[in-house]
Amino acid sequence: MVGVDTRDVQGRAAARIPHRYAFWVVGVAFIVLMASSAAPSPLYPVYQQSWGFSAITLTVVFAVYALALLLTLLTVGSLSDHIGRKPILVASLLLLIVSLVLFIVADSVPVLIAARVVQGIAAGAATGAMSAAIIDLQPTVSTGPLLNSVAPSFGLAAGAIGAGLLVQLAPAPEILVFALLIAAAAVLAVALLFVPET
């Protein structure tokens, strides 16, 4: 009777997304990340009306995201070159989900600021790894740079416009906006587990 190496069977059973599809998975994750960064902006007037904070406080909410993003880019930006793209991508999306949950439960300015800081860290950690993974996985030499240039702008626009429409048209937009983004980020985090390491 021929012996079967169960580890080999399990390894084969652990499906991996082909490069041409993995490229688009990372690209969509990049878009969702950027959309999540822009989505809170149309909701700030809602928070401001509910909590009565000043324009200076609103400036602080914007500023802490940019500061967290910049500091993370400077300190963690090249980490994926040492430990691989996939761990950074998955961890960043999980951190993004944490920030989105904080937005949902936010009932005060400090929680809103905390959500924005965590979101900035997630975006800063993911941006370099996503850009590099897109280049590593590109099916042709031109598609990677093209997606890297289009994804951030498209994601930011989609996040702001989509959230703005939900604020105008949907009930409880301060929950719905982030719930939809959580669902998208969770699906993509799972999909990224099956993306080949580059």
PDB file of C-alpha atoms in Angstrom:
ATOM      1  CA  MET A   1       0.000   0.000   0.000  1.00  0.00           C
ATOM      2  CA  VAL A   2       1.422   3.329  -1.038  1.00  0.00           C
ATOM      3  CA  GLY A   3       1.793   5.821   1.789  1.00  0.00           C
ATOM      4  CA  VAL A   4       0.347   9.273   1.398  1.00  0.00           C
ATOM      5  CA  ASP A   5       2.037  12.346   2.788  1.00  0.00           C
ATOM      6  CA  THR A   6      -0.886  14.239   4.299  1.00  0.00           C
ATOM      7  CA  ARG A   7       1.139  17.431   4.468  1.00  0.00           C
ATOM      8  CA  ASP A   8       1.678  17.255   0.727  1.00  0.00           C
ATOM      9  CA  VAL A   9      -2.050  16.720   0.152  1.00  0.00           C
ATOM     10  CA  GLN A  10      -2.904  19.631   2.413  1.00  0.00           C
ATOM     11  CA  GLY A  11      -0.373  21.809   0.638  1.00  0.00           C
ATOM     12  CA  ARG A  12      -1.929  21.024  -2.726  1.00  0.00           C
ATOM     13  CA  ALA A  13      -5.414  21.542  -1.308  1.00  0.00           C
ATOM     14  CA  ALA A  14      -4.486  25.017  -0.110  1.00  0.00           C
ATOM     15  CA  ALA A  15      -5.509  26.764  -3.293  1.00  0.00           C
ATOM     16  CA  ARG A  16      -3.640  29.804  -4.463  1.00  0.00           C
ATOM     17  CA  ILE A  17      -5.140  32.526  -6.605  1.00  0.00           C
ATOM     18  CA  PRO A  18      -3.382  32.687 -10.007  1.00  0.00           C
ATOM     19  CA  HIS A  19      -1.177  35.737 -10.513  1.00  0.00           C
ATOM     20  CA  ARG A  20      -3.493  37.354 -13.049  1.00  0.00           C
ATOM     21  CA  TYR A  21      -6.388  37.292 -10.559  1.00  0.00           C
ATOM     22  CA  ALA A  22      -4.227  38.062  -7.530  1.00  0.00           C
ATOM     23  CA  PHE A  23      -3.177  41.271  -9.271  1.00  0.00           C
ATOM     24  CA  TRP A  24      -6.788  42.437  -9.329  1.00  0.00           C
ATOM     25  CA  VAL A  25      -7.474  41.300  -5.771  1.00  0.00           C
ATOM     26  CA  VAL A  26      -4.656  43.534  -4.539  1.00  0.00           C
ATOM     27  CA  GLY A  27      -5.845  46.336  -6.816  1.00  0.00           C
ATOM     28  CA  VAL A  28      -9.382  46.185  -5.451  1.00  0.00           C
ATOM     29  CA  ALA A  29      -7.990  46.080  -1.912  1.00  0.00           C
ATOM     30  CA  PHE A  30      -6.036  49.253  -2.705  1.00  0.00           C
ATOM     31  CA  ILE A  31      -9.214  50.937  -3.949  1.00  0.00           C
ATOM     32  CA  VAL A  32     -11.176  49.894  -0.846  1.00  0.00           C
ATOM     33  CA  LEU A  33      -8.372  51.141   1.395  1.00  0.00           C
ATOM     34  CA  MET A  34      -8.427  54.548  -0.287  1.00  0.00           C
ATOM     35  CA  ALA A  35     -12.230  54.640  -0.323  1.00  0.00           C
ATOM     36  CA  SER A  36     -12.227  53.984   3.410  1.00  0.00           C
ATOM     37  CA  SER A  37      -9.845  56.894   3.910  1.00  0.00           C
ATOM     38  CA  ALA A  38     -12.183  59.308   2.133  1.00  0.00           C
ATOM     39  CA  ALA A  39     -15.507  57.923   3.368  1.00  0.00           C
ATOM     40  CA  PRO A  40     -15.548  59.679   6.771  1.00  0.00           C
ATOM     41  CA  SER A  41     -15.313  63.182   5.258  1.00  0.00           C
ATOM     42  CA  PRO A  42     -18.988  63.536   4.209  1.00  0.00           C
ATOM     43  CA  LEU A  43     -19.983  62.327   7.681  1.00  0.00           C
ATOM     44  CA  TYR A  44     -18.055  64.984   9.586  1.00  0.00           C
ATOM     45  CA  PRO A  45     -20.913  67.527   9.310  1.00  0.00           C
ATOM     46  CA  VAL A  46     -23.224  64.873  10.787  1.00  0.00           C
ATOM     47  CA  TYR A  47     -20.869  64.362  13.714  1.00  0.00           C
ATOM     48  CA  GLN A  48     -20.348  68.106  14.063  1.00  0.00           C
ATOM     49  CA  GLN A  49     -24.086  68.716  14.254  1.00  0.00           C
ATOM     50  CA  SER A  50     -24.617  65.902  16.754  1.00  0.00           C
ATOM     51  CA  TRP A  51     -21.660  66.646  19.014  1.00  0.00           C
ATOM     52  CA  GLY A  52     -21.263  70.366  18.481  1.00  0.00           C
ATOM     53  CA  PHE A  53     -17.492  70.475  18.026  1.00  0.00           C
ATOM     54  CA  SER A  54     -15.635  73.409  16.490  1.00  0.00           C
ATOM     55  CA  ALA A  55     -13.958  73.879  13.129  1.00  0.00           C
ATOM     56  CA  ILE A  56     -10.595  73.630  14.880  1.00  0.00           C
ATOM     57  CA  THR A  57     -11.530  70.191  16.208  1.00  0.00           C
ATOM     58  CA  LEU A  58     -12.516  69.160  12.691  1.00  0.00           C
ATOM     59  CA  THR A  59      -9.091  70.274  11.476  1.00  0.00           C
ATOM     60  CA  VAL A  60      -7.492  68.109  14.161  1.00  0.00           C
ATOM     61  CA  VAL A  61      -9.518  65.102  12.987  1.00  0.00           C
ATOM     62  CA  PHE A  62      -8.173  65.617   9.464  1.00  0.00           C
ATOM     63  CA  ALA A  63      -4.636  66.271  10.663  1.00  0.00           C
ATOM     64  CA  VAL A  64      -4.228  63.192  12.871  1.00  0.00           C
ATOM     65  CA  TYR A  65      -4.957  60.920   9.909  1.00  0.00           C
ATOM     66  CA  ALA A  66      -2.299  62.587   7.778  1.00  0.00           C
ATOM     67  CA  LEU A  67       0.215  62.504  10.631  1.00  0.00           C
ATOM     68  CA  ALA A  68      -0.423  58.823  11.401  1.00  0.00           C
ATOM     69  CA  LEU A  69      -0.187  57.976   7.693  1.00  0.00           C
ATOM     70  CA  LEU A  70       3.098  59.829   7.257  1.00  0.00           C
ATOM     71  CA  LEU A  71       4.749  58.420  10.377  1.00  0.00           C
ATOM     72  CA  THR A  72       3.722  54.884   9.440  1.00  0.00           C
ATOM     73  CA  LEU A  73       5.006  55.287   5.892  1.00  0.00           C
ATOM     74  CA  LEU A  74       8.352  56.444   7.251  1.00  0.00           C
ATOM     75  CA  THR A  75       8.689  53.673   9.828  1.00  0.00           C
ATOM     76  CA  VAL A  76       6.898  50.672   8.315  1.00  0.00           C
ATOM     77  CA  GLY A  77       6.897  51.470   4.609  1.00  0.00           C
ATOM     78  CA  SER A  78       9.705  49.076   3.663  1.00  0.00           C
ATOM     79  CA  LEU A  79       8.793  46.290   6.095  1.00  0.00           C
ATOM     80  CA  SER A  80       7.165  44.201   3.363  1.00  0.00           C
ATOM     81  CA  ASP A  81      10.563  43.935   1.651  1.00  0.00           C
ATOM     82  CA  HIS A  82      11.782  41.961   4.670  1.00  0.00           C
ATOM     83  CA  ILE A  83       8.794  39.890   5.824  1.00  0.00           C
ATOM     84  CA  GLY A  84       6.790  39.674   2.594  1.00  0.00           C
ATOM     85  CA  ARG A  85       3.863  41.570   1.121  1.00  0.00           C
ATOM     86  CA  LYS A  86       1.052  39.302   2.243  1.00  0.00           C
ATOM     87  CA  PRO A  87       1.459  39.602   6.047  1.00  0.00           C
ATOM     88  CA  ILE A  88       1.479  43.395   5.756  1.00  0.00           C
ATOM     89  CA  LEU A  89      -1.535  43.453   3.435  1.00  0.00           C
ATOM     90  CA  VAL A  90      -3.665  41.173   5.598  1.00  0.00           C
ATOM     91  CA  ALA A  91      -2.657  42.883   8.847  1.00  0.00           C
ATOM     92  CA  SER A  92      -3.361  46.302   7.348  1.00  0.00           C
ATOM     93  CA  LEU A  93      -6.860  45.320   6.262  1.00  0.00           C
ATOM     94  CA  LEU A  94      -7.574  43.867   9.703  1.00  0.00           C
ATOM     95  CA  LEU A  95      -6.365  47.122  11.241  1.00  0.00           C
ATOM     96  CA  LEU A  96      -8.574  49.000   8.795  1.00  0.00           C
ATOM     97  CA  ILE A  97     -11.551  46.953   9.994  1.00  0.00           C
ATOM     98  CA  VAL A  98     -10.729  47.929  13.589  1.00  0.00           C
ATOM     99  CA  SER A  99     -10.777  51.592  12.590  1.00  0.00           C
ATOM    100  CA  LEU A 100     -14.119  51.180  10.809  1.00  0.00           C
ATOM    101  CA  VAL A 101     -15.622  49.519  13.884  1.00  0.00           C
ATOM    102  CA  LEU A 102     -14.399  52.483  15.936  1.00  0.00           C
ATOM    103  CA  PHE A 103     -16.209  54.815  13.545  1.00  0.00           C
ATOM    104  CA  ILE A 104     -19.438  52.854  14.025  1.00  0.00           C
ATOM    105  CA  VAL A 105     -19.266  52.966  17.828  1.00  0.00           C
ATOM    106  CA  ALA A 106     -17.914  56.528  17.988  1.00  0.00           C
ATOM    107  CA  ASP A 107     -19.935  58.684  20.358  1.00  0.00           C
ATOM    108  CA  SER A 108     -17.391  61.412  21.037  1.00  0.00           C
ATOM    109  CA  VAL A 109     -14.540  63.319  19.439  1.00  0.00           C
ATOM    110  CA  PRO A 110     -11.772  61.284  21.156  1.00  0.00           C
ATOM    111  CA  VAL A 111     -13.150  58.040  19.691  1.00  0.00           C
ATOM    112  CA  LEU A 112     -13.433  59.695  16.279  1.00  0.00           C
ATOM    113  CA  ILE A 113      -9.809  60.815  16.520  1.00  0.00           C
ATOM    114  CA  ALA A 114      -8.738  57.320  17.604  1.00  0.00           C
ATOM    115  CA  ALA A 115     -10.563  55.820  14.613  1.00  0.00           C
ATOM    116  CA  ARG A 116      -8.824  58.230  12.283  1.00  0.00           C
ATOM    117  CA  VAL A 117      -5.396  57.506  13.783  1.00  0.00           C
ATOM    118  CA  VAL A 118      -5.856  53.740  13.407  1.00  0.00           C
ATOM    119  CA  GLN A 119      -7.075  54.280   9.862  1.00  0.00           C
ATOM    120  CA  GLY A 120      -3.990  56.351   9.066  1.00  0.00           C
ATOM    121  CA  ILE A 121      -1.722  53.625  10.429  1.00  0.00           C
ATOM    122  CA  ALA A 122      -3.525  50.998   8.334  1.00  0.00           C
ATOM    123  CA  ALA A 123      -3.247  53.098   5.183  1.00  0.00           C
ATOM    124  CA  GLY A 124       0.398  53.936   5.821  1.00  0.00           C
ATOM    125  CA  ALA A 125       1.333  50.314   6.415  1.00  0.00           C
ATOM    126  CA  ALA A 126      -0.563  49.048   3.380  1.00  0.00           C
ATOM    127  CA  THR A 127       0.247  51.645   0.739  1.00  0.00           C
ATOM    128  CA  GLY A 128       3.841  50.639   0.046  1.00  0.00           C
ATOM    129  CA  ALA A 129       3.122  46.916   0.244  1.00  0.00           C
ATOM    130  CA  MET A 130       0.115  47.184  -2.064  1.00  0.00           C
ATOM    131  CA  SER A 131       2.011  49.225  -4.639  1.00  0.00           C
ATOM    132  CA  ALA A 132       4.892  46.745  -4.577  1.00  0.00           C
ATOM    133  CA  ALA A 133       2.585  43.705  -4.753  1.00  0.00           C
ATOM    134  CA  ILE A 134       0.772  45.184  -7.737  1.00  0.00           C
ATOM    135  CA  ILE A 135       4.089  45.560  -9.572  1.00  0.00           C
ATOM    136  CA  ASP A 136       5.165  42.049  -8.545  1.00  0.00           C
ATOM    137  CA  LEU A 137       1.909  40.516  -9.783  1.00  0.00           C
ATOM    138  CA  GLN A 138       1.317  42.622 -12.896  1.00  0.00           C
ATOM    139  CA  PRO A 139       0.392  40.552 -15.966  1.00  0.00           C
ATOM    140  CA  THR A 140       2.142  43.037 -18.282  1.00  0.00           C
ATOM    141  CA  VAL A 141       4.776  45.698 -17.697  1.00  0.00           C
ATOM    142  CA  SER A 142       2.297  48.551 -18.140  1.00  0.00           C
ATOM    143  CA  THR A 143      -0.676  47.393 -16.071  1.00  0.00           C
ATOM    144  CA  GLY A 144       1.042  47.645 -12.688  1.00  0.00           C
ATOM    145  CA  PRO A 145       2.056  51.314 -12.926  1.00  0.00           C
ATOM    146  CA  LEU A 146      -1.333  52.123 -14.458  1.00  0.00           C
ATOM    147  CA  LEU A 147      -3.251  50.523 -11.598  1.00  0.00           C
ATOM    148  CA  ASN A 148      -0.959  52.115  -9.026  1.00  0.00           C
ATOM    149  CA  SER A 149      -1.696  55.533 -10.490  1.00  0.00           C
ATOM    150  CA  VAL A 150      -5.449  55.043 -10.922  1.00  0.00           C
ATOM    151  CA  ALA A 151      -6.403  53.109  -7.770  1.00  0.00           C
ATOM    152  CA  PRO A 152      -5.701  55.834  -5.165  1.00  0.00           C
ATOM    153  CA  SER A 153      -7.572  58.577  -7.037  1.00  0.00           C
ATOM    154  CA  PHE A 154     -10.455  56.306  -7.966  1.00  0.00           C
ATOM    155  CA  GLY A 155     -10.718  54.955  -4.421  1.00  0.00           C
ATOM    156  CA  LEU A 156     -10.688  58.400  -2.820  1.00  0.00           C
ATOM    157  CA  ALA A 157     -13.339  59.664  -5.231  1.00  0.00           C
ATOM    158  CA  ALA A 158     -15.512  56.567  -4.853  1.00  0.00           C
ATOM    159  CA  GLY A 159     -15.302  56.702  -1.067  1.00  0.00           C
ATOM    160  CA  ALA A 160     -16.216  60.373  -0.839  1.00  0.00           C
ATOM    161  CA  ILE A 161     -18.989  60.234  -3.441  1.00  0.00           C
ATOM    162  CA  GLY A 162     -20.435  56.954  -2.180  1.00  0.00           C
ATOM    163  CA  ALA A 163     -20.468  58.084   1.433  1.00  0.00           C
ATOM    164  CA  GLY A 164     -21.934  61.438   0.399  1.00  0.00           C
ATOM    165  CA  LEU A 165     -24.789  59.717  -1.420  1.00  0.00           C
ATOM    166  CA  LEU A 166     -25.502  57.481   1.568  1.00  0.00           C
ATOM    167  CA  VAL A 167     -25.544  60.517   3.871  1.00  0.00           C
ATOM    168  CA  GLN A 168     -28.179  62.093   1.641  1.00  0.00           C
ATOM    169  CA  LEU A 169     -30.257  59.032   0.800  1.00  0.00           C
ATOM    170  CA  ALA A 170     -29.798  56.231   3.339  1.00  0.00           C
ATOM    171  CA  PRO A 171     -30.892  55.804   6.937  1.00  0.00           C
ATOM    172  CA  ALA A 172     -28.172  55.765   9.611  1.00  0.00           C
ATOM    173  CA  PRO A 173     -25.328  56.564   7.196  1.00  0.00           C
ATOM    174  CA  GLU A 174     -22.852  56.793  10.079  1.00  0.00           C
ATOM    175  CA  ILE A 175     -23.347  53.034  10.471  1.00  0.00           C
ATOM    176  CA  LEU A 176     -24.138  51.900   6.930  1.00  0.00           C
ATOM    177  CA  VAL A 177     -21.097  53.518   5.289  1.00  0.00           C
ATOM    178  CA  PHE A 178     -18.658  51.755   7.574  1.00  0.00           C
ATOM    179  CA  ALA A 179     -20.575  48.466   7.681  1.00  0.00           C
ATOM    180  CA  LEU A 180     -20.311  48.195   3.896  1.00  0.00           C
ATOM    181  CA  LEU A 181     -16.600  48.958   4.021  1.00  0.00           C
ATOM    182  CA  ILE A 182     -16.084  46.395   6.795  1.00  0.00           C
ATOM    183  CA  ALA A 183     -17.765  43.742   4.652  1.00  0.00           C
ATOM    184  CA  ALA A 184     -15.579  44.599   1.656  1.00  0.00           C
ATOM    185  CA  ALA A 185     -12.378  44.703   3.716  1.00  0.00           C
ATOM    186  CA  ALA A 186     -13.180  41.385   5.406  1.00  0.00           C
ATOM    187  CA  VAL A 187     -13.774  39.609   2.088  1.00  0.00           C
ATOM    188  CA  LEU A 188     -10.562  41.043   0.666  1.00  0.00           C
ATOM    189  CA  ALA A 189      -8.545  40.127   3.771  1.00  0.00           C
ATOM    190  CA  VAL A 190      -9.619  36.507   3.315  1.00  0.00           C
ATOM    191  CA  ALA A 191      -8.890  36.646  -0.431  1.00  0.00           C
ATOM    192  CA  LEU A 192      -5.416  38.026   0.247  1.00  0.00           C
ATOM    193  CA  LEU A 193      -4.603  34.920   2.268  1.00  0.00           C
ATOM    194  CA  PHE A 194      -4.687  33.019  -1.037  1.00  0.00           C
ATOM    195  CA  VAL A 195      -2.632  35.513  -3.025  1.00  0.00           C
ATOM    196  CA  PRO A 196       0.853  34.197  -3.884  1.00  0.00           C
ATOM    197  CA  GLU A 197       3.674  35.737  -1.879  1.00  0.00           C
ATOM    198  CA  THR A 198       5.950  37.876  -4.037  1.00  0.00           C
TER     199      THR A 198
END
